[in-house]
Amino acid sequence: MKKLILLLFALFSLIDGSAQIKKPVIWTAKTEKISDTECNLIMTATIENGWHMYSQFTPDGGPLPLVLTFKDVKGNYELLGKAKESSYKKEFNKDFGVDEYYFESKATLTQKIKITNPKNNKIVVNIDFQACQNQCVEDKVDLVFDIPVIKKTETIAAVSIKDSTKPLTDIVETPKAEVKQLPKESPVTEPKKEEKKGLWKIFFLAFLGGFAALLTPCVFPMIPMTVSFFTKQSKTPAQGKRNALIYGISIIGIYVVLGLAVTKIFGADALNALSTDVWFNVIFFVLLLFFATSFLGAFEIMLPNSWANKVDKQADRGGILGIFFMALALAIVSFSCTGPIVGTLLVESASKGGIAPLVGMLGFSTALALPFMLFAMFPGWMHSLPKSGGWLNTVKVSLGFLELALAFKFLSNADLVLQLHWFERETFLAIWIAIFGTWGIYLLGKITLPHDSPLSHISVGRLMLALLVLSFTFYMIPGLWGAPLKLISAFPPPEEYSETPNGLGGCSTNLVSNEKLPDGAELNKHGLIVFTDYEKGLAYAKEVKKPILLDFTGHACVNCRKMENSVWTEVNISKILKNEVVIISLFADDKRDLPKDQQFVSKSTGSEIITIGDKWTDFMITKYKTNTQPLYVLVDLDGNNLNNVTPTTSYDPDVKLYESWLKKGIANFKK
């Protein structure tokens, strides 16, 4: 009876196998005419509940970004800028060590084009994207747009949507594009709770930045001068408070307008794209290095004196306009201290997209303006204000050290994108250790810089800050030997991007052995021997007479990394993977082309199999009736499944279930 139940269960699994083909994203398309030569190609993705799809701006080194490929562009049409996206979420991914940008429920991409060949009436756009839930699916779709001669008010639907895996539409039907008028701008979804939390985080960090700028030699001494002006020039206390309020609002308005201008001129999406660009990262590294050198005392960054003089003359007019120009004069005069902080905040917040630059500038300017308003409204509080002195320069120098450390993060980003390995993890950590160590020694008074006052002693507060900075320095040192450094995991390159992935001197506990690796094998970051060549892995398995664990994975598969980091590293699982199976990892997102004589058209899907990733995806669909990663299959030396009841398993953080599945397959192999 028991055998009959098992047989029926296995049969049901095979019959239901086709349901495992996942199509979590359905695309529709529309064409919107702007003029006789320009139009918008509007692509809308409907995402299945519980799934999310990654943005085209997802940074390198993380999940697979969406890629738009416009076919037959030359001589037919021009792309006007990069495709704009509806709002997305941003979240730090600890498995990849980078931010990931993704959509939920719905996504809209709008590409503006200019028609240069009026005879061309069709445009084909290929979308290569990744969607994830507990598994990840890499998929492609071709959208075919009709570009007829139409009236300016007309909006037309794309006449066809051609899925690159067309035969799979027998399993999941692709709906036809709807025909209806679209707004001229891509719809922007209302921020959700997580997005609002992100904006509050930006506001809070920007507020801290404004407070730091306040405690610099360019700004702090201005507080008593401003308070004195309002108390002496105002005829009544009420008028003084009103003028102080107008002054503070003017400061906030100036910086908010700056944030609005940056967003308007460049566009949030453009800045977002720039944030993952190599040249942007290199240029910003140079800028921050320049700002840091200024903060450390090498020179002063000043806007032209003529600007300050002209604005100062306008301030003499009096009234509301005069107060506004006083606020503008403060912004210009204090630029040498506030400029580097404002620049950093603008780029960082702009990379979040949407209204983040406005929120960032609002937070910064609020912190900067509040003390001027409050002390002018309540002059008696001035007695509690610390006196200006050498400590202001200490704050400025400290900001210089922080700017210097942050600069190398941008240089590291550029190196990671280009995969040059010039600026690996050990180099990055060594530089940070040197920067923060020097900062700590400076705070102890053992180093003086150009604008420092002579020190007979240091304050208790300065001593406490020095201890904090030096403690952080010592915390980073074990990272040179392979320590994960979770507190700063978002900053240095990932552990595998290093001179010695298993730790300096080979001291990491992840190292399996110093034995010579088999031909075609490599040692992954967890110390496991892994083959990426199927034939060589199979030959080795036959040689050592061990079962094969087929690991269908992806370089940009989030849940694959989660399984490897949280399940494969468990002691019992790691022991099995090291000693009892041969792991062959097949990457479904490997974009390298197959040799021409190995390229073919899939019998299962009808798709052209051009890349290595296409080959392994087709293998999954043909043999195991699924297209999701991760997928794990235990097979014998002839490729037969070893687990009859549950032939495959996917993402499941339950270690005991995964261990049980492995042991059953291995036991069947030994029979």
XYZ file of C-alpha atoms in Angstrom:
671
model
C 0.000 0.000 0.000
C 2.811 2.361 0.948
C 4.579 1.760 -2.379
C 1.338 2.442 -4.260
C 0.897 5.805 -2.493
C 4.488 6.776 -3.305
C 3.994 5.779 -6.938
C 0.792 7.846 -7.228
C 2.501 10.838 -5.603
C 5.418 10.624 -8.027
C 3.008 10.344 -10.980
C 1.087 13.414 -9.760
C 4.362 15.367 -9.522
C 5.166 14.554 -13.140
C 1.660 15.392 -14.400
C 1.618 18.684 -12.499
C 5.163 19.564 -13.605
C 4.038 22.015 -16.269
C 2.440 24.195 -13.575
C 5.930 24.935 -12.312
C 6.681 27.100 -15.345
C 6.496 30.565 -13.819
C 5.317 33.670 -15.660
C 5.019 36.155 -12.768
C 5.218 39.256 -14.998
C 2.814 40.044 -17.838
C 3.689 42.914 -20.190
C 1.394 45.198 -22.143
C 2.372 48.082 -24.401
C 1.022 51.297 -25.868
C 2.264 53.993 -28.225
C 1.525 57.633 -27.414
C 2.108 60.252 -30.084
C 3.711 63.547 -29.007
C 4.225 65.177 -32.403
C 4.568 64.190 -36.067
C 8.097 62.894 -35.387
C 8.119 62.010 -31.683
C 6.228 59.508 -29.562
C 6.411 57.585 -26.291
C 6.713 53.825 -26.132
C 4.928 52.896 -22.902
C 5.586 49.452 -21.420
C 3.550 48.296 -18.425
C 4.341 45.231 -16.332
C 1.705 43.591 -14.148
C 3.531 41.673 -11.425
C 1.988 38.693 -9.674
C 1.179 39.185 -5.993
C 4.148 38.310 -3.769
C 6.703 38.696 -6.582
C 8.942 41.663 -7.352
C 10.840 42.688 -10.488
C 14.150 44.553 -10.515
C 14.678 48.019 -11.982
C 17.051 48.897 -14.810
C 18.935 51.032 -12.245
C 19.773 48.101 -9.932
C 23.520 48.481 -9.214
C 26.093 46.047 -10.602
C 27.033 43.288 -8.220
C 23.425 42.798 -7.119
C 20.306 41.185 -8.614
C 19.887 41.182 -12.378
C 18.756 44.613 -13.629
C 16.085 45.029 -16.269
C 17.623 45.608 -19.714
C 15.835 47.218 -22.666
C 17.211 46.415 -26.126
C 15.798 48.521 -28.954
C 16.188 46.718 -32.265
C 16.996 48.243 -35.663
C 17.526 51.729 -34.236
C 20.054 52.970 -36.776
C 18.416 54.816 -39.641
C 14.898 54.310 -38.288
C 14.564 56.165 -34.979
C 16.496 57.812 -32.149
C 16.207 57.236 -28.410
C 15.641 60.518 -26.570
C 17.215 59.897 -23.181
C 16.906 56.776 -21.058
C 13.602 55.054 -20.384
C 11.810 56.592 -17.389
C 10.380 54.364 -14.700
C 7.466 54.608 -12.303
C 8.405 54.681 -8.624
C 10.191 51.682 -7.129
C 11.431 50.527 -3.757
C 15.027 50.603 -2.583
C 16.379 48.166 -0.020
C 19.841 47.049 1.071
C 20.592 43.418 0.223
C 23.051 41.985 2.735
C 23.699 38.884 0.601
C 25.066 40.984 -2.273
C 26.204 43.949 -0.168
C 24.474 46.485 -2.455
C 21.142 48.312 -2.673
C 18.489 46.666 -4.821
C 15.771 48.597 -6.662
C 12.555 46.725 -7.395
C 8.890 47.030 -8.360
C 5.884 45.345 -6.798
C 2.409 44.861 -8.335
C 3.013 47.168 -11.309
C 5.785 48.937 -13.212
C 5.660 51.418 -16.090
C 8.575 52.286 -18.370
C 8.335 55.147 -20.858
C 10.843 55.613 -23.675
C 10.655 58.774 -25.770
C 11.766 58.326 -29.401
C 12.162 60.408 -32.541
C 11.185 58.802 -35.856
C 13.850 59.370 -38.533
C 12.517 56.940 -41.146
C 8.809 57.569 -41.848
C 8.608 54.329 -43.858
C 9.446 52.262 -40.797
C 6.161 51.454 -39.066
C 7.280 48.870 -36.516
C 9.563 49.036 -33.502
C 10.631 45.958 -31.553
C 11.792 46.279 -27.947
C 13.288 43.314 -26.132
C 12.962 43.345 -22.330
C 15.291 41.085 -20.351
C 14.285 41.051 -16.685
C 14.447 39.143 -13.426
C 11.566 38.574 -11.004
C 11.868 36.946 -7.599
C 9.730 35.567 -4.817
C 11.087 32.446 -3.080
C 12.626 31.608 -6.438
C 13.958 33.829 -9.186
C 12.916 33.803 -12.838
C 14.928 35.383 -15.608
C 12.665 36.041 -18.574
C 12.596 37.856 -21.900
C 9.774 39.387 -23.882
C 9.573 41.170 -27.254
C 7.137 44.065 -27.533
C 6.215 44.998 -31.117
C 4.947 48.579 -31.553
C 3.079 49.864 -34.597
C 4.062 53.424 -35.608
C 1.426 54.516 -38.187
C 0.768 58.074 -39.311
C -1.887 59.315 -36.861
C -3.434 62.495 -35.599
C -1.706 64.251 -32.720
C -4.493 63.487 -30.272
C -4.504 59.776 -31.066
C -3.091 57.114 -28.775
C -2.604 53.617 -30.179
C -1.865 50.252 -28.664
C 1.078 48.123 -29.672
C -0.364 45.616 -32.126
C 1.407 42.583 -30.769
C 3.301 41.324 -27.816
C 5.652 38.527 -28.710
C 7.017 36.507 -25.811
C 10.503 35.145 -26.426
C 9.310 31.826 -24.977
C 6.206 31.711 -27.166
C 5.272 28.035 -26.715
C 4.993 28.672 -22.978
C 1.898 30.774 -23.693
C 0.080 27.467 -23.827
C 0.626 27.402 -20.067
C 0.147 31.094 -19.251
C -1.789 33.175 -21.759
C -0.406 36.641 -22.515
C -3.248 39.200 -22.521
C -3.649 41.594 -25.411
C -2.733 45.235 -24.962
C -5.623 47.441 -23.930
C -6.433 50.544 -25.975
C -7.092 53.596 -23.876
C -5.807 57.132 -23.466
C -2.757 57.456 -21.270
C -1.547 60.514 -19.380
C 1.489 62.218 -20.837
C 3.643 61.226 -17.887
C 4.172 57.680 -16.673
C 1.984 57.072 -13.626
C 3.801 57.271 -10.333
C 2.432 55.024 -7.649
C 1.702 56.501 -4.259
C 4.593 55.912 -1.821
C 3.995 52.912 0.406
C 4.921 52.562 4.044
C 8.455 51.336 3.257
C 9.036 54.255 0.870
C 7.802 56.723 3.471
C 10.183 55.186 5.986
C 12.974 55.673 3.436
C 12.086 59.351 3.076
C 12.061 59.799 6.845
C 15.493 58.183 6.970
C 16.769 60.625 4.328
C 15.277 63.538 6.254
C 16.899 62.409 9.503
C 20.354 61.865 7.945
C 20.120 65.217 6.146
C 19.079 66.856 9.418
C 22.231 65.460 11.042
C 24.228 66.800 8.092
C 22.725 70.252 8.624
C 23.542 70.100 12.322
C 27.136 69.127 11.489
C 27.373 72.078 9.084
C 26.061 74.336 11.842
C 29.006 73.383 14.072
C 31.646 74.601 11.625
C 33.737 77.803 11.732
C 31.847 79.254 8.751
C 28.381 79.016 10.308
C 28.501 78.862 14.111
C 29.968 82.363 14.682
C 27.146 83.756 12.513
C 24.513 82.848 15.130
C 25.317 85.589 17.706
C 25.824 88.154 14.915
C 22.409 87.373 13.421
C 20.652 87.374 16.804
C 22.248 90.716 17.644
C 21.029 92.179 14.345
C 17.402 91.127 14.851
C 17.245 92.221 18.495
C 18.774 95.650 17.786
C 17.078 96.454 14.467
C 13.559 95.371 15.459
C 11.407 98.027 17.109
C 9.516 95.501 19.244
C 10.230 91.947 20.479
C 7.284 90.703 18.384
C 8.794 92.222 15.239
C 12.150 90.625 16.062
C 10.543 87.199 16.373
C 8.647 87.681 13.126
C 11.812 88.699 11.262
C 13.707 85.738 12.723
C 10.966 83.394 11.520
C 11.090 84.898 8.018
C 14.898 84.545 8.060
C 14.688 80.851 8.952
C 11.994 80.142 6.371
C 14.132 81.925 3.760
C 17.110 79.674 4.560
C 14.900 76.583 4.193
C 13.388 77.921 0.970
C 16.805 78.571 -0.621
C 18.049 75.012 -0.049
C 14.721 73.384 -0.973
C 14.719 75.322 -4.259
C 18.267 74.027 -4.834
C 17.043 70.450 -4.341
C 14.113 71.107 -6.679
C 16.410 72.604 -9.329
C 18.786 69.634 -9.277
C 15.893 67.199 -9.614
C 14.252 69.254 -12.366
C 17.404 69.831 -14.418
C 18.818 66.309 -14.275
C 15.768 64.260 -13.320
C 15.683 61.778 -10.472
C 15.933 58.833 -12.837
C 18.964 60.317 -14.599
C 20.755 60.880 -11.300
C 19.789 57.399 -10.228
C 21.318 55.974 -13.381
C 24.416 58.087 -12.849
C 24.843 56.678 -9.341
C 25.728 53.287 -10.850
C 27.882 54.747 -13.654
C 31.660 54.271 -13.573
C 32.545 57.840 -14.540
C 30.079 59.302 -12.072
C 31.714 57.328 -9.263
C 35.222 58.359 -10.342
C 34.235 62.043 -10.666
C 32.497 62.019 -7.306
C 35.563 60.381 -5.737
C 37.670 63.288 -7.031
C 35.129 65.865 -5.781
C 34.949 64.367 -2.294
C 38.730 64.145 -2.175
C 38.833 67.845 -3.084
C 36.252 68.726 -0.405
C 38.015 66.600 2.221
C 41.347 68.286 1.497
C 39.651 71.653 2.017
C 38.070 70.570 5.305
C 41.456 69.327 6.530
C 42.847 72.840 6.051
C 44.816 72.785 2.792
C 42.729 75.611 1.260
C 39.326 77.314 1.465
C 36.582 76.826 -1.113
C 35.019 80.222 -1.661
C 32.348 81.482 -4.012
C 33.311 84.758 -5.737
C 33.386 87.708 -3.284
C 31.444 89.783 -5.796
C 28.428 87.486 -5.269
C 28.488 88.041 -1.523
C 28.948 91.820 -1.954
C 25.990 92.132 -4.348
C 23.743 90.041 -2.123
C 24.873 92.005 0.955
C 23.872 95.280 -0.702
C 20.406 93.869 -1.406
C 20.106 92.886 2.247
C 20.357 96.596 3.181
C 16.946 97.222 1.608
C 15.189 96.022 4.741
C 11.779 94.399 4.900
C 11.016 90.831 3.870
C 13.138 91.083 0.709
C 16.121 92.316 2.712
C 15.765 89.425 5.181
C 15.657 86.956 2.280
C 18.917 88.365 0.893
C 20.463 88.077 4.378
C 19.639 84.355 4.266
C 21.109 84.104 0.768
C 24.266 85.885 2.000
C 24.590 83.261 4.765
C 24.348 80.458 2.166
C 27.086 82.080 0.035
C 29.451 83.058 2.852
C 29.224 79.642 4.525
C 29.635 77.700 1.273
C 33.197 76.625 2.096
C 31.780 74.565 4.983
C 28.288 73.696 3.749
C 29.102 73.062 0.062
C 30.724 69.629 0.504
C 27.917 68.460 2.797
C 25.168 69.791 0.511
C 26.802 68.177 -2.540
C 27.070 64.805 -0.827
C 23.477 64.940 0.409
C 22.110 65.967 -2.996
C 23.734 63.091 -4.870
C 22.925 60.512 -2.185
C 19.277 61.561 -1.916
C 18.873 61.970 -5.687
C 19.943 58.347 -6.156
C 16.779 57.348 -4.252
C 14.594 58.955 -6.925
C 11.301 60.831 -6.624
C 11.077 63.646 -4.058
C 14.095 62.435 -2.065
C 16.302 65.463 -3.040
C 13.600 67.839 -1.762
C 13.277 65.871 1.474
C 17.070 65.857 1.872
C 17.411 69.600 1.416
C 14.426 70.181 3.717
C 16.109 68.175 6.468
C 19.485 69.882 5.979
C 18.111 73.431 5.869
C 15.766 72.857 8.818
C 18.698 71.888 11.051
C 20.669 74.878 9.755
C 17.833 77.381 10.171
C 16.329 76.330 13.520
C 19.102 77.708 15.785
C 19.038 81.104 14.014
C 15.275 81.312 14.479
C 15.156 80.046 18.047
C 18.016 82.142 19.418
C 16.653 85.256 17.699
C 13.191 84.593 19.123
C 14.561 83.819 22.591
C 17.781 85.867 22.997
C 18.153 84.742 26.620
C 19.148 81.299 25.386
C 22.370 82.796 24.013
C 23.953 82.479 27.478
C 23.837 78.680 27.162
C 25.492 78.703 23.725
C 29.137 77.518 23.752
C 31.701 80.118 22.786
C 33.415 79.933 19.426
C 36.888 78.496 19.561
C 39.267 75.839 18.318
C 36.621 73.133 18.759
C 34.838 74.434 15.649
C 37.872 73.616 13.526
C 37.981 70.170 15.137
C 34.431 69.581 13.883
C 35.410 70.749 10.407
C 38.500 68.507 10.323
C 36.419 65.556 11.555
C 34.028 66.112 8.667
C 37.073 66.107 6.392
C 38.083 62.646 7.608
C 34.532 61.379 7.023
C 34.440 62.886 3.509
C 37.810 61.253 2.781
C 36.551 57.819 3.895
C 33.353 58.198 1.860
C 35.339 59.211 -1.237
C 36.997 55.799 -1.398
C 33.595 54.116 -1.382
C 32.897 55.735 -4.763
C 36.286 54.663 -6.115
C 35.521 51.136 -4.923
C 32.161 51.224 -6.754
C 33.885 52.089 -10.035
C 36.414 49.288 -9.603
C 33.645 46.780 -8.830
C 31.686 47.727 -11.947
C 34.756 47.365 -14.189
C 35.965 44.263 -12.273
C 39.549 45.574 -12.471
C 40.516 44.186 -9.044
C 42.697 47.260 -8.434
C 40.793 48.203 -5.315
C 39.904 44.969 -3.587
C 38.541 44.414 -0.072
C 41.926 44.366 1.686
C 43.031 47.596 0.000
C 39.764 49.338 0.888
C 39.940 48.232 4.538
C 43.610 49.198 4.834
C 42.776 52.739 3.633
C 39.815 53.041 6.015
C 41.888 51.747 8.918
C 44.536 54.369 8.125
C 41.949 57.191 7.815
C 40.013 56.411 11.000
C 43.203 55.597 12.916
C 44.697 58.960 11.957
C 41.433 60.677 12.908
C 41.560 59.053 16.340
C 45.167 60.142 16.870
C 44.200 63.674 15.759
C 41.368 63.788 18.305
C 43.857 62.804 21.012
C 45.850 65.908 20.085
C 48.890 64.042 18.774
C 48.532 65.585 15.300
C 47.801 69.249 14.501
C 46.611 70.659 11.186
C 46.973 74.174 9.660
C 44.041 75.924 11.376
C 44.225 74.188 14.761
C 44.731 76.190 17.946
C 47.496 75.138 20.397
C 46.232 72.481 22.856
C 47.242 72.274 26.511
C 44.634 69.582 27.141
C 41.651 67.935 25.422
C 38.048 67.974 26.610
C 36.259 64.901 27.927
C 33.909 64.978 24.930
C 36.841 64.973 22.506
C 38.444 62.086 24.413
C 35.212 60.044 24.243
C 34.939 60.664 20.479
C 38.593 59.623 20.047
C 37.922 56.362 21.913
C 34.872 55.692 19.715
C 36.809 56.315 16.487
C 39.780 54.186 17.595
C 37.444 51.361 18.688
C 35.911 51.404 15.211
C 39.427 51.310 13.730
C 40.351 48.219 15.754
C 37.016 46.616 14.798
C 37.961 46.818 11.091
C 41.412 45.203 11.446
C 40.187 41.554 11.599
C 38.471 42.190 8.247
C 41.909 41.849 6.653
C 41.848 38.225 7.809
C 38.385 37.502 6.446
C 36.089 38.735 9.257
C 32.646 39.695 7.810
C 32.444 43.181 9.479
C 28.632 43.240 9.514
C 28.494 46.806 10.897
C 29.919 48.199 7.648
C 28.909 45.465 5.186
C 27.412 48.068 2.797
C 30.737 49.888 2.311
C 33.692 47.589 1.537
C 33.712 45.271 -1.497
C 32.189 41.806 -0.856
C 34.354 39.111 0.715
C 34.816 37.237 -2.552
C 36.160 40.421 -4.231
C 39.546 40.274 -2.552
C 43.132 39.190 -3.053
C 42.508 36.226 -0.751
C 38.794 35.275 -0.745
C 39.434 32.843 2.111
C 41.055 35.436 4.345
C 44.515 37.003 4.525
C 47.040 34.217 4.847
C 44.314 31.619 4.216
C 43.093 31.956 7.786
C 39.373 31.868 7.046
C 37.507 28.893 8.490
C 35.708 28.604 5.149
C 38.801 27.136 3.494
C 38.215 23.437 2.923
C 41.784 22.313 2.314
C 45.025 23.165 0.592
C 44.712 20.219 -1.780
C 44.884 20.793 -5.524
C 41.429 21.319 -6.995
C 40.118 18.902 -9.651
C 40.174 20.039 -13.283
C 37.308 22.450 -13.959
C 36.527 23.000 -10.270
C 36.793 26.075 -8.097
C 36.522 26.783 -4.387
C 33.547 29.000 -3.516
C 33.529 31.477 -0.642
C 32.129 28.844 1.736
C 35.003 26.442 1.069
C 33.010 24.062 -1.154
C 34.417 22.506 -4.322
C 32.077 23.491 -7.166
C 32.148 22.639 -10.879
C 30.718 25.104 -13.396
C 31.525 22.832 -16.345
C 28.916 20.052 -16.576
C 31.078 17.559 -18.460
C 34.084 17.966 -16.173
C 31.881 17.727 -13.102
C 30.277 14.533 -14.426
C 33.693 13.018 -15.209
C 34.913 13.789 -11.681
C 31.758 12.290 -10.128
C 32.330 9.061 -12.059
C 35.953 9.041 -10.936
C 35.127 9.403 -7.217
C 31.797 7.480 -7.508
C 29.649 10.098 -5.796
C 26.153 11.400 -6.641
C 25.775 14.766 -8.359
C 23.985 17.789 -6.895
C 22.837 19.887 -9.840
C 22.628 23.481 -8.612
C 20.645 25.596 -11.085
C 21.557 29.075 -9.932
C 22.299 32.609 -11.139
C 25.002 35.188 -10.578
C 22.261 37.706 -9.732
C 19.842 35.306 -8.008
C 18.999 36.701 -4.554
C 17.464 33.542 -3.124
C 20.342 31.431 -4.437
C 22.721 33.544 -2.319
C 20.369 33.246 0.666
C 20.410 29.440 0.416
C 24.185 29.371 0.069
C 24.733 31.808 2.953
C 22.180 30.468 5.428
C 21.605 26.782 4.557
C 24.784 25.541 2.868
C 26.879 26.993 5.703
C 25.104 24.943 8.407
C 27.521 22.366 9.845
C 25.520 19.249 8.894
C 24.736 20.512 5.378
C 28.285 21.736 4.745
C 29.678 18.351 5.784
C 27.420 16.532 3.308
C 28.210 18.948 0.455
C 31.950 18.663 1.057
C 32.223 14.912 1.439
C 29.270 13.064 -0.083
C 28.259 14.812 -3.329
C 29.787 16.512 -6.348
C 28.304 19.990 -6.863
C 27.770 21.214 -10.415
C 26.517 24.820 -10.528
C 24.771 25.820 -13.756
C 24.129 29.560 -14.139
C 20.845 30.428 -15.857
C 21.872 34.084 -16.249
C 25.277 33.457 -17.848
C 25.291 35.920 -20.763
C 28.326 34.507 -22.549
C 27.566 33.305 -26.070
C 27.732 29.635 -26.925
C 30.000 28.710 -29.858
C 28.057 29.024 -33.113
C 28.053 25.259 -33.670
C 26.405 24.751 -30.246
C 23.593 27.255 -30.714
C 20.166 25.782 -31.490
C 16.410 26.293 -31.348
C 14.732 24.723 -28.330
C 12.293 21.906 -29.070
C 10.465 22.704 -25.831
C 10.040 26.452 -26.133
C 10.870 27.342 -29.736
C 13.362 29.939 -28.470
C 16.839 30.457 -29.883
C 19.442 29.115 -27.464
C 22.339 31.513 -27.914
C 23.986 31.946 -24.502
C 25.232 29.542 -21.851
C 22.430 30.743 -19.573
C 19.854 29.982 -22.302
C 21.230 26.441 -22.518
C 20.799 25.709 -18.806
C 17.382 27.404 -18.652
C 16.226 25.226 -21.538
C 17.661 22.174 -19.755
C 15.587 23.064 -16.655
C 12.391 23.564 -18.641
C 12.834 20.452 -20.785
C 13.830 17.989 -18.078
C 12.387 19.423 -14.853
C 9.430 21.490 -16.135
C 10.463 24.675 -14.309
C 12.302 27.910 -15.055
C 13.016 29.124 -11.507
C 16.233 29.395 -9.545
C 17.488 28.118 -7.225
C 16.693 24.545 -8.220
C 18.495 21.561 -6.699
C 18.434 18.060 -8.186
C 20.272 14.944 -6.911
C 21.124 12.591 -9.781
C 23.170 9.441 -10.245
C 26.026 9.022 -12.704
C 23.535 8.398 -15.547
C 21.526 11.543 -14.805
C 18.588 9.751 -13.160
C 16.788 11.382 -10.235
C 17.678 9.935 -6.834
C 14.668 11.361 -5.013
C 11.592 9.821 -6.630
C 8.947 11.414 -4.418
C 10.493 14.883 -4.370
C 12.898 14.910 -7.350
C 13.763 18.605 -6.996
C 13.814 21.195 -4.251
C 14.055 24.974 -4.391
C 14.452 27.858 -1.944
C 13.572 26.660 1.548
C 15.379 27.993 4.632
C 14.323 24.885 6.627
C 17.732 23.261 7.201
C 16.311 19.967 8.512
C 14.111 19.450 5.440
C 17.032 20.176 3.091
C 19.271 17.798 5.065
C 16.611 15.081 4.956
C 16.208 15.538 1.179
C 19.974 15.248 0.643
C 20.310 12.153 2.848
C 17.443 10.320 1.122
C 18.991 10.886 -2.295
C 22.456 9.817 -1.151
C 21.010 6.696 0.521
C 19.273 5.768 -2.758
C 22.570 6.212 -4.622
C 24.330 3.770 -2.272
C 21.726 1.008 -2.704
